[in-house]
Coordinates of C-alpha atoms and ligand atoms in Angstrom, one line a residue:
M1 CA 49.6 106.8 99.3
A2 CA 49.4 109.3 102.1
E3 CA 49.5 108.1 105.7
R4 CA 46.2 108.1 107.5
T5 CA 46.1 110.7 110.3
T6 CA 43.5 112.1 112.7
H7 CA 43.1 115.8 112.3
R8 CA 41.3 118.2 114.6
A9 CA 39.7 120.2 111.8
T10 CA 37.8 123.5 112.1
L11 CA 34.6 124.1 110.2
V12 CA 35.2 127.1 107.9
S13 CA 32.0 127.4 106.0
V14 CA 28.8 125.7 104.9
R15 CA 27.4 126.0 101.3
R16 CA 23.9 124.8 100.5
E17 CA 23.9 122.6 97.4
T18 CA 20.2 121.5 97.4
P19 CA 17.4 121.6 100.1
S20 CA 18.9 118.5 101.7
I21 CA 22.6 118.5 100.7
S22 CA 25.3 120.9 101.9
T23 CA 29.0 121.2 101.5
F24 CA 31.1 121.7 104.6
R25 CA 34.6 123.1 104.2
L26 CA 37.0 121.9 106.9
D27 CA 40.4 123.3 107.7
L28 CA 42.7 120.5 108.7
G29 CA 45.8 122.7 109.3
A30 CA 47.8 120.7 106.7
P31 CA 47.0 119.0 103.4
L32 CA 45.1 115.7 103.7
G33 CA 47.2 114.2 100.9
H34 CA 44.2 112.3 99.5
E35 CA 43.6 110.8 96.0
A36 CA 40.5 111.7 94.1
G37 CA 37.7 109.3 95.2
Q38 CA 38.9 108.7 98.8
H39 CA 36.9 109.4 101.9
V40 CA 37.5 110.4 105.5
K41 CA 35.9 109.3 108.8
V42 CA 34.2 112.2 110.6
R43 CA 33.4 112.5 114.3
L44 CA 31.6 115.3 115.9
P45 CA 32.6 115.5 119.6
S46 CA 28.9 116.3 120.6
V47 CA 27.6 113.1 118.8
G48 CA 30.4 110.6 119.2
A49 CA 29.6 108.3 116.3
R50 CA 31.9 108.2 113.3
R51 CA 30.7 108.3 109.7
S52 CA 32.4 108.1 106.3
Y53 CA 32.2 111.0 104.0
S54 CA 33.9 111.2 100.6
V55 CA 36.1 114.2 99.8
A56 CA 34.7 116.4 97.1
S57 CA 37.7 118.6 96.7
P58 CA 40.4 117.5 94.3
P59 CA 43.8 116.4 95.5
G60 CA 46.3 119.2 96.1
R61 CA 48.2 121.2 98.6
A62 CA 45.3 123.1 100.1
R63 CA 44.9 122.5 103.9
T64 CA 41.1 122.6 103.5
I65 CA 38.8 119.8 102.2
D66 CA 35.2 119.8 101.2
I67 CA 32.7 117.1 102.3
T68 CA 29.2 117.1 100.9
V69 CA 26.5 115.6 103.1
E70 CA 22.9 114.7 102.6
R71 CA 20.7 115.3 105.7
L72 CA 18.9 112.0 106.3
A73 CA 15.7 111.7 108.3
G74 CA 16.7 110.7 111.8
G75 CA 20.4 110.7 110.8
R76 CA 22.6 111.2 113.9
V77 CA 25.7 112.5 112.2
S78 CA 24.3 114.0 109.0
G79 CA 21.5 115.7 111.1
A80 CA 24.0 117.1 113.6
L81 CA 26.3 118.4 110.8
H82 CA 23.3 120.2 109.1
D83 CA 21.5 121.5 112.2
R84 CA 24.0 121.9 115.0
T85 CA 27.4 122.9 113.6
R86 CA 28.7 126.5 113.1
P87 CA 31.8 127.9 111.5
G88 CA 34.6 127.6 114.1
D89 CA 33.4 124.2 115.5
V90 CA 36.0 121.5 115.9
I91 CA 35.4 118.3 114.0
E92 CA 37.6 115.1 114.1
V93 CA 38.6 114.0 110.6
D94 CA 40.5 110.7 110.1
G95 CA 41.9 109.8 106.8
P96 CA 42.5 109.6 103.9
R97 CA 40.8 106.2 103.4
G98 CA 39.7 103.9 100.6
S99 CA 40.9 102.5 97.3
F100 CA 38.1 103.9 95.2
T101 CA 40.6 106.2 93.5
W102 CA 41.4 107.6 90.1
G103 CA 44.6 109.3 89.2
C104 CA 44.2 110.9 85.7
R105 CA 46.2 108.1 84.0
T106 CA 43.4 106.1 82.2
P107 CA 40.1 107.0 80.6
A108 CA 37.2 106.9 83.1
L109 CA 33.4 106.8 83.0
L110 CA 32.0 108.2 86.3
V111 CA 28.4 107.2 87.1
G112 CA 26.9 108.6 90.3
G113 CA 23.6 108.6 92.0
G114 CA 22.7 111.3 94.6
T115 CA 25.6 111.9 97.0
G116 CA 27.4 109.1 95.2
L117 CA 28.4 112.1 93.0
V118 CA 30.7 113.4 95.8
P119 CA 33.9 111.2 95.1
L120 CA 33.2 111.5 91.4
V121 CA 33.2 115.3 91.5
S122 CA 36.7 115.2 93.1
M123 CA 37.7 113.1 90.0
L124 CA 36.0 115.5 87.6
R125 CA 37.7 118.5 89.2
L126 CA 41.0 116.7 89.0
A127 CA 40.4 115.9 85.3
R128 CA 39.5 119.5 84.6
E129 CA 42.6 120.9 86.4
S130 CA 45.2 118.4 85.3
C131 CA 44.3 115.9 82.6
Q132 CA 44.1 115.9 78.8
P133 CA 40.6 116.8 77.7
G134 CA 38.3 113.9 76.8
L135 CA 39.7 111.5 79.4
V136 CA 36.6 111.5 81.6
R137 CA 32.8 111.4 81.2
L138 CA 30.4 111.8 84.0
V139 CA 26.8 110.6 84.1
A140 CA 24.8 112.0 87.1
S141 CA 21.5 110.5 88.2
V142 CA 19.3 112.6 90.6
R143 CA 15.7 112.6 91.5
T144 CA 14.9 116.1 90.1
A145 CA 16.9 119.0 88.8
A146 CA 16.6 120.6 92.2
D147 CA 18.5 117.7 93.8
L148 CA 21.6 118.1 91.7
P149 CA 24.6 119.2 93.8
Y150 CA 27.5 121.3 92.3
R151 CA 25.0 122.6 89.7
D152 CA 27.4 125.2 88.2
E153 CA 30.0 122.4 87.5
M154 CA 27.6 119.9 86.0
V155 CA 27.8 121.4 82.6
G156 CA 29.9 120.8 79.5
P157 CA 30.3 118.1 76.9
E158 CA 31.7 115.6 79.4
V159 CA 28.7 115.7 81.7
S160 CA 25.2 114.3 81.3
V161 CA 22.4 114.5 83.9
V162 CA 19.4 112.2 84.1
C163 CA 16.5 112.8 86.5
T164 CA 14.5 109.8 87.7
R165 CA 11.3 111.6 88.7
A166 CA 8.8 112.5 86.0
G167 CA 8.3 116.2 85.2
S168 CA 11.7 117.1 86.4
S169 CA 14.0 116.2 83.5
I170 CA 17.0 118.2 82.4
Q171 CA 18.4 116.5 79.3
R172 CA 16.1 113.7 78.5
E173 CA 12.7 112.4 79.7
A174 CA 12.8 111.3 83.3
G175 CA 13.6 107.7 84.3
R176 CA 16.1 105.2 85.6
L177 CA 19.5 105.1 83.9
R178 CA 19.4 103.1 80.7
V179 CA 22.0 101.3 78.6
E180 CA 21.9 104.1 76.0
D181 CA 22.8 106.7 78.7
L182 CA 26.0 104.8 79.4
R183 CA 26.8 103.6 75.8
D184 CA 27.3 107.2 74.6
A185 CA 29.6 108.0 77.5
L186 CA 31.7 104.8 77.6
I187 CA 35.1 105.8 76.1
P188 CA 37.0 102.8 74.7
G189 CA 39.2 101.3 77.3
A190 CA 37.6 103.2 80.1
T191 CA 37.3 102.0 83.7
A192 CA 33.9 102.7 85.1
Y193 CA 33.6 104.3 88.6
V194 CA 30.1 103.8 90.0
C195 CA 29.0 105.3 93.3
G196 CA 25.6 105.7 95.1
P197 CA 23.1 103.7 97.0
K198 CA 23.5 99.9 96.9
D199 CA 20.5 99.3 94.5
F200 CA 21.7 102.1 92.2
V201 CA 25.2 100.6 92.0
A202 CA 23.8 97.1 91.3
H203 CA 21.6 98.6 88.5
V204 CA 24.5 100.4 86.9
V205 CA 26.8 97.4 87.1
D206 CA 24.1 95.4 85.3
L207 CA 23.9 98.0 82.5
L208 CA 27.7 98.0 82.1
D209 CA 27.7 94.2 81.9
R210 CA 25.1 94.4 79.2
L211 CA 27.4 96.9 77.3
G212 CA 30.2 94.3 77.5
C213 CA 32.3 96.1 80.1
P214 CA 34.5 93.5 81.7
P215 CA 34.1 93.1 85.5
G216 CA 37.7 94.1 86.0
A217 CA 37.0 97.5 84.5
I218 CA 34.2 98.3 86.9
R219 CA 35.0 99.9 90.3
T220 CA 32.2 100.5 92.8
E221 CA 31.5 102.2 96.1
A222 CA 28.1 101.8 97.7
F223 CA 26.7 104.1 100.4
G224 CA 24.2 102.5 102.8
P225 CA 23.1 102.4 106.4
T226 CA 26.0 102.0 108.9
A227 CA 26.1 98.5 110.3
Ligands
FAD1 C1 32.8 105.1 101.8 C2 31.6 105.9 102.2 C3 31.5 107.2 101.7 C4 30.3 108.0 102.0 N1 30.3 109.3 101.5 C5 29.2 110.0 101.8 C6 29.1 111.3 101.3 O1 30.0 111.8 100.6 N2 27.9 112.0 101.5 C7 26.9 111.5 102.3 O2 25.9 112.2 102.5 N3 27.0 110.2 102.8 C8 28.1 109.5 102.6 N4 28.2 108.2 103.1 C9 27.1 107.7 104.0 C10 27.4 108.2 105.4 O3 28.6 107.5 105.9 C11 26.4 107.9 106.5 O4 25.9 106.6 106.3 C12 25.1 108.8 106.3 O5 25.5 110.2 106.4 C13 24.1 108.5 107.4 O6 24.7 108.7 108.7 P1 23.8 109.3 109.9 O7 24.5 109.2 111.2 O8 23.3 110.6 109.5 O9 22.5 108.3 109.9 P2 22.2 107.1 110.9 O10 21.9 107.7 112.3 O11 23.3 106.1 110.9 O12 20.9 106.5 110.3 C14 19.7 107.2 110.2 C15 18.7 106.5 109.3 O13 19.2 106.6 107.9 C16 19.4 105.3 107.4 N5 20.7 105.4 106.7 C17 21.9 105.5 107.2 N6 22.9 105.7 106.2 C18 22.2 105.8 105.0 C19 22.6 106.0 103.7 N7 23.9 106.2 103.3 N8 21.6 106.0 102.8 C20 20.3 105.9 103.1 N9 19.8 105.7 104.4 C21 20.8 105.6 105.3 C22 19.5 104.4 108.6 O14 19.2 103.1 108.3 C23 18.6 105.0 109.6 O15 17.2 104.7 109.2 C24 29.3 107.4 102.8 C25 29.4 106.1 103.2 C26 30.5 105.3 102.9 C27 30.5 103.9 103.4

Protein backbone atom coordinates (compact mmCIF):
# COMPACT_ATOMS: atom_id res chain seq x y z
CA MET A 1 0.00 0.00 0.00
CA ALA A 2 1.31 3.48 -0.89
CA GLU A 3 2.65 5.69 1.87
CA ARG A 4 0.34 8.51 2.90
CA THR A 5 1.70 11.91 1.84
CA THR A 6 0.52 15.49 1.90
CA HIS A 7 0.54 17.04 -1.58
CA ARG A 8 0.23 20.71 -2.53
CA ALA A 9 -2.05 20.04 -5.48
CA THR A 10 -3.10 22.44 -8.21
CA LEU A 11 -6.69 22.52 -9.45
CA VAL A 12 -6.49 21.79 -13.18
CA SER A 13 -10.14 21.76 -14.27
CA VAL A 14 -13.73 21.43 -13.11
CA ARG A 15 -16.33 19.33 -14.93
CA ARG A 16 -20.00 19.61 -14.13
CA GLU A 17 -21.60 16.17 -13.71
CA THR A 18 -25.09 17.22 -12.55
CA PRO A 19 -26.58 20.51 -11.28
CA SER A 20 -25.12 19.85 -7.81
CA ILE A 21 -22.14 17.55 -8.48
CA SER A 22 -18.83 18.45 -10.13
CA THR A 23 -15.58 16.63 -10.75
CA PHE A 24 -12.38 18.45 -9.79
CA ARG A 25 -9.12 17.37 -11.45
CA LEU A 26 -6.11 17.93 -9.19
CA ASP A 27 -2.45 17.81 -10.25
CA LEU A 28 -0.42 16.36 -7.38
CA GLY A 29 2.93 16.63 -9.13
CA ALA A 30 3.42 12.84 -8.67
CA PRO A 31 1.15 9.78 -8.75
CA LEU A 32 -0.99 9.34 -5.60
CA GLY A 33 -0.37 5.58 -5.62
CA HIS A 34 -3.93 4.83 -4.55
CA GLU A 35 -6.02 1.67 -4.82
CA ALA A 36 -9.51 1.78 -6.34
CA GLY A 37 -11.96 2.81 -3.60
CA GLN A 38 -9.58 4.87 -1.46
CA HIS A 39 -10.10 8.50 -0.49
CA VAL A 40 -8.04 11.59 0.28
CA LYS A 41 -8.41 14.36 2.84
CA VAL A 42 -8.78 17.76 1.17
CA ARG A 43 -8.05 21.13 2.76
CA LEU A 44 -8.62 24.48 1.11
CA PRO A 45 -6.25 27.08 2.61
CA SER A 46 -9.07 29.66 2.54
CA VAL A 47 -11.42 27.42 4.58
CA GLY A 48 -9.12 25.47 6.86
CA ALA A 49 -11.40 22.48 7.51
CA ARG A 50 -10.46 19.07 6.10
CA ARG A 51 -12.95 16.76 4.41
CA SER A 52 -12.68 13.26 2.93
CA TYR A 53 -13.30 12.78 -0.78
CA SER A 54 -13.08 9.48 -2.64
CA VAL A 55 -10.85 9.26 -5.67
CA ALA A 56 -12.87 8.74 -8.84
CA SER A 57 -9.95 8.10 -11.14
CA PRO A 58 -8.57 4.57 -11.39
CA PRO A 59 -5.17 3.63 -9.96
CA GLY A 60 -2.27 4.32 -12.29
CA ARG A 61 0.75 6.40 -13.01
CA ALA A 62 -1.01 9.68 -13.77
CA ARG A 63 -0.01 12.60 -11.52
CA THR A 64 -3.60 13.87 -11.58
CA ILE A 65 -6.57 12.54 -9.63
CA ASP A 66 -10.28 13.31 -9.94
CA ILE A 67 -12.53 13.91 -6.94
CA THR A 68 -16.29 14.30 -7.40
CA VAL A 69 -18.07 16.49 -4.89
CA GLU A 70 -21.73 17.23 -4.22
CA ARG A 71 -22.48 20.82 -3.23
CA LEU A 72 -24.35 20.56 0.08
CA ALA A 73 -26.53 23.38 1.39
CA GLY A 74 -24.41 25.27 3.94
CA GLY A 75 -21.47 22.95 3.23
CA ARG A 76 -18.22 24.70 4.19
CA VAL A 77 -15.81 22.68 2.07
CA SER A 78 -18.13 21.42 -0.69
CA GLY A 79 -19.57 24.93 -1.08
CA ALA A 80 -16.13 26.53 -1.26
CA LEU A 81 -14.93 23.95 -3.79
CA HIS A 82 -17.93 24.64 -6.03
CA ASP A 83 -18.20 28.40 -5.61
CA ARG A 84 -14.79 29.78 -4.79
CA THR A 85 -12.11 27.71 -6.52
CA ARG A 86 -10.57 28.39 -9.90
CA PRO A 87 -8.06 26.45 -12.04
CA GLY A 88 -4.59 27.25 -10.72
CA ASP A 89 -5.67 27.31 -7.06
CA VAL A 90 -3.58 25.33 -4.59
CA ILE A 91 -5.42 22.65 -2.57
CA GLU A 92 -3.88 20.43 0.13
CA VAL A 93 -4.45 16.74 -0.52
CA ASP A 94 -3.51 14.11 2.05
CA GLY A 95 -3.61 10.42 1.23
CA PRO A 96 -4.26 7.84 0.01
CA ARG A 97 -6.46 6.64 2.90
CA GLY A 98 -8.89 3.84 3.65
CA SER A 99 -9.30 0.10 3.28
CA PHE A 100 -12.49 0.17 1.13
CA THR A 101 -10.52 -1.19 -1.80
CA TRP A 102 -10.87 -3.61 -4.65
CA GLY A 103 -8.00 -4.85 -6.78
CA CYS A 104 -9.48 -6.71 -9.75
CA ARG A 105 -8.78 -10.14 -8.24
CA THR A 106 -12.26 -11.32 -7.18
CA PRO A 107 -15.81 -10.80 -8.54
CA ALA A 108 -17.48 -7.69 -7.16
CA LEU A 109 -20.97 -6.25 -6.89
CA LEU A 110 -20.74 -2.46 -6.56
CA VAL A 111 -23.82 -0.71 -5.13
CA GLY A 112 -23.74 3.07 -4.83
CA GLY A 113 -26.16 5.82 -3.88
CA GLY A 114 -25.53 9.43 -4.99
CA THR A 115 -21.89 10.42 -4.46
CA GLY A 116 -21.39 6.95 -2.99
CA LEU A 117 -20.79 6.10 -6.65
CA VAL A 118 -17.44 7.93 -6.59
CA PRO A 119 -15.18 5.18 -5.17
CA LEU A 120 -17.16 2.60 -7.15
CA VAL A 121 -16.54 4.37 -10.47
CA SER A 122 -12.81 4.12 -9.74
CA MET A 123 -13.35 0.34 -9.40
CA LEU A 124 -15.50 0.23 -12.56
CA ARG A 125 -12.84 2.13 -14.52
CA LEU A 126 -10.13 -0.21 -13.23
CA ALA A 127 -12.24 -3.22 -14.21
CA ARG A 128 -12.81 -1.86 -17.71
CA GLU A 129 -9.09 -1.10 -18.15
CA SER A 130 -7.50 -4.15 -16.61
CA CYS A 131 -9.80 -7.03 -15.65
CA GLN A 132 -11.39 -9.93 -17.40
CA PRO A 133 -14.90 -8.98 -18.59
CA GLY A 134 -17.76 -10.01 -16.31
CA LEU A 135 -15.88 -9.62 -13.01
CA VAL A 136 -17.83 -6.54 -11.91
CA ARG A 137 -21.47 -5.43 -11.80
CA LEU A 138 -22.52 -1.95 -10.72
CA VAL A 139 -25.96 -0.92 -9.45
CA ALA A 140 -26.42 2.85 -9.19
CA SER A 141 -29.20 4.49 -7.21
CA VAL A 142 -29.91 8.18 -7.85
CA ARG A 143 -32.89 10.47 -7.26
CA THR A 144 -33.54 11.21 -10.94
CA ALA A 145 -31.77 10.59 -14.24
CA ALA A 146 -30.46 14.17 -14.06
CA ASP A 147 -28.68 13.32 -10.78
CA LEU A 148 -26.54 10.56 -12.33
CA PRO A 149 -22.83 11.43 -12.42
CA TYR A 150 -20.48 9.98 -15.06
CA ARG A 151 -23.50 9.52 -17.32
CA ASP A 152 -21.49 8.53 -20.41
CA GLU A 153 -19.88 5.66 -18.49
CA MET A 154 -23.03 4.40 -16.77
CA VAL A 155 -23.94 2.22 -19.73
CA GLY A 156 -23.26 -1.36 -20.76
CA PRO A 157 -24.35 -4.79 -19.62
CA GLU A 158 -22.51 -4.52 -16.27
CA VAL A 159 -24.32 -1.35 -15.16
CA SER A 160 -27.90 -0.82 -13.99
CA VAL A 161 -29.38 2.46 -12.82
CA VAL A 162 -32.37 2.82 -10.49
CA CYS A 163 -34.07 6.18 -9.87
CA THR A 164 -35.82 6.69 -6.54
CA ARG A 165 -38.08 9.57 -7.54
CA ALA A 166 -41.27 8.86 -9.48
CA GLY A 167 -41.48 10.04 -13.07
CA SER A 168 -37.72 9.99 -13.51
CA SER A 169 -36.93 6.37 -14.13
CA ILE A 170 -34.24 5.16 -16.53
CA GLN A 171 -34.43 1.36 -16.55
CA ARG A 172 -37.39 0.37 -14.34
CA GLU A 173 -40.16 2.16 -12.47
CA ALA A 174 -38.87 4.51 -9.80
CA GLY A 175 -38.39 3.36 -6.22
CA ARG A 176 -35.92 2.26 -3.57
CA LEU A 177 -33.54 -0.55 -4.44
CA ARG A 178 -35.18 -3.96 -4.10
CA VAL A 179 -33.92 -7.50 -3.65
CA GLU A 180 -34.55 -8.23 -7.36
CA ASP A 181 -32.26 -5.35 -8.41
CA LEU A 182 -29.37 -6.97 -6.57
CA ARG A 183 -30.22 -10.64 -7.19
CA ASP A 184 -29.67 -10.25 -10.93
CA ALA A 185 -26.35 -8.48 -10.39
CA LEU A 186 -24.91 -10.73 -7.67
CA ILE A 187 -22.24 -12.84 -9.38
CA PRO A 188 -21.57 -16.13 -7.49
CA GLY A 189 -18.73 -15.65 -5.02
CA ALA A 190 -18.80 -11.87 -5.34
CA THR A 191 -17.87 -9.44 -2.60
CA ALA A 192 -20.36 -6.56 -2.35
CA TYR A 193 -19.02 -3.01 -2.08
CA VAL A 194 -21.72 -0.66 -0.81
CA CYS A 195 -21.26 3.11 -0.55
CA GLY A 196 -23.55 6.07 0.05
CA PRO A 197 -25.45 7.83 2.84
CA LYS A 198 -25.76 5.85 6.10
CA ASP A 199 -29.44 4.88 5.64
CA PHE A 200 -28.80 3.81 2.03
CA VAL A 201 -25.92 1.57 3.15
CA ALA A 202 -28.06 0.02 5.91
CA HIS A 203 -30.89 -0.66 3.42
CA VAL A 204 -28.57 -2.34 0.91
CA VAL A 205 -26.89 -4.47 3.60
CA ASP A 206 -30.37 -5.64 4.62
CA LEU A 207 -31.18 -6.59 0.99
CA LEU A 208 -27.88 -8.45 0.64
CA ASP A 209 -28.59 -10.29 3.89
CA ARG A 210 -31.97 -11.35 2.52
CA LEU A 211 -30.17 -12.69 -0.57
CA GLY A 212 -27.98 -14.85 1.67
CA CYS A 213 -24.83 -12.82 1.14
CA PRO A 214 -22.54 -13.61 4.13
CA PRO A 215 -21.52 -10.60 6.26
CA GLY A 216 -17.87 -11.29 5.47
CA ALA A 217 -18.61 -10.70 1.78
CA ILE A 218 -20.07 -7.22 2.34
CA ARG A 219 -17.80 -4.15 2.48
CA THR A 220 -19.32 -0.76 3.28
CA GLU A 221 -18.40 2.91 3.34
CA ALA A 222 -20.94 5.45 4.60
CA PHE A 223 -20.82 9.19 3.93
CA GLY A 224 -22.39 11.40 6.55
CA PRO A 225 -22.03 14.67 8.39
CA THR A 226 -18.54 15.28 9.75
CA ALA A 227 -18.45 14.75 13.52
C1 LIG B 1 -14.54 8.19 3.46
C2 LIG B 1 -15.42 9.34 2.94
C3 LIG B 1 -15.44 9.61 1.58
C4 LIG B 1 -16.26 10.65 1.09
N1 LIG B 1 -16.29 10.87 -0.26
C5 LIG B 1 -17.09 11.85 -0.74
C6 LIG B 1 -17.16 12.07 -2.15
O1 LIG B 1 -16.51 11.38 -2.96
N2 LIG B 1 -17.97 13.08 -2.59
C7 LIG B 1 -18.70 13.86 -1.72
O2 LIG B 1 -19.40 14.78 -2.19
N3 LIG B 1 -18.66 13.65 -0.39
C8 LIG B 1 -17.85 12.69 0.12
N4 LIG B 1 -17.77 12.51 1.47
C9 LIG B 1 -18.46 13.46 2.38
C10 LIG B 1 -17.53 14.68 2.62
O3 LIG B 1 -16.39 14.26 3.38
C11 LIG B 1 -18.17 15.81 3.41
O4 LIG B 1 -18.82 15.28 4.55
C12 LIG B 1 -19.19 16.62 2.59
O5 LIG B 1 -18.59 17.16 1.41
C13 LIG B 1 -19.74 17.78 3.44
O6 LIG B 1 -18.70 18.64 3.85
P1 LIG B 1 -18.99 20.21 3.92
O7 LIG B 1 -17.81 20.85 4.59
O8 LIG B 1 -19.38 20.74 2.59
O9 LIG B 1 -20.28 20.30 4.85
P2 LIG B 1 -20.34 20.73 6.41
O10 LIG B 1 -20.01 22.18 6.51
O11 LIG B 1 -19.50 19.77 7.21
O12 LIG B 1 -21.87 20.48 6.73
C14 LIG B 1 -22.93 21.24 6.09
C15 LIG B 1 -24.28 20.60 6.31
O13 LIG B 1 -24.34 19.36 5.59
C16 LIG B 1 -24.53 18.25 6.49
N5 LIG B 1 -23.63 17.20 5.94
C17 LIG B 1 -22.29 17.13 6.07
N6 LIG B 1 -21.80 16.06 5.40
C18 LIG B 1 -22.86 15.47 4.82
C19 LIG B 1 -22.99 14.34 3.96
N7 LIG B 1 -21.93 13.58 3.56
N8 LIG B 1 -24.24 14.02 3.54
C20 LIG B 1 -25.32 14.76 3.91
N9 LIG B 1 -25.25 15.85 4.72
C21 LIG B 1 -24.04 16.19 5.16
C22 LIG B 1 -24.10 18.76 7.85
O14 LIG B 1 -24.77 18.07 8.88
C23 LIG B 1 -24.52 20.21 7.77
O15 LIG B 1 -25.91 20.34 7.98
C24 LIG B 1 -17.00 11.45 1.98
C25 LIG B 1 -16.97 11.16 3.36
C26 LIG B 1 -16.20 10.13 3.83
C27 LIG B 1 -16.20 9.86 5.31
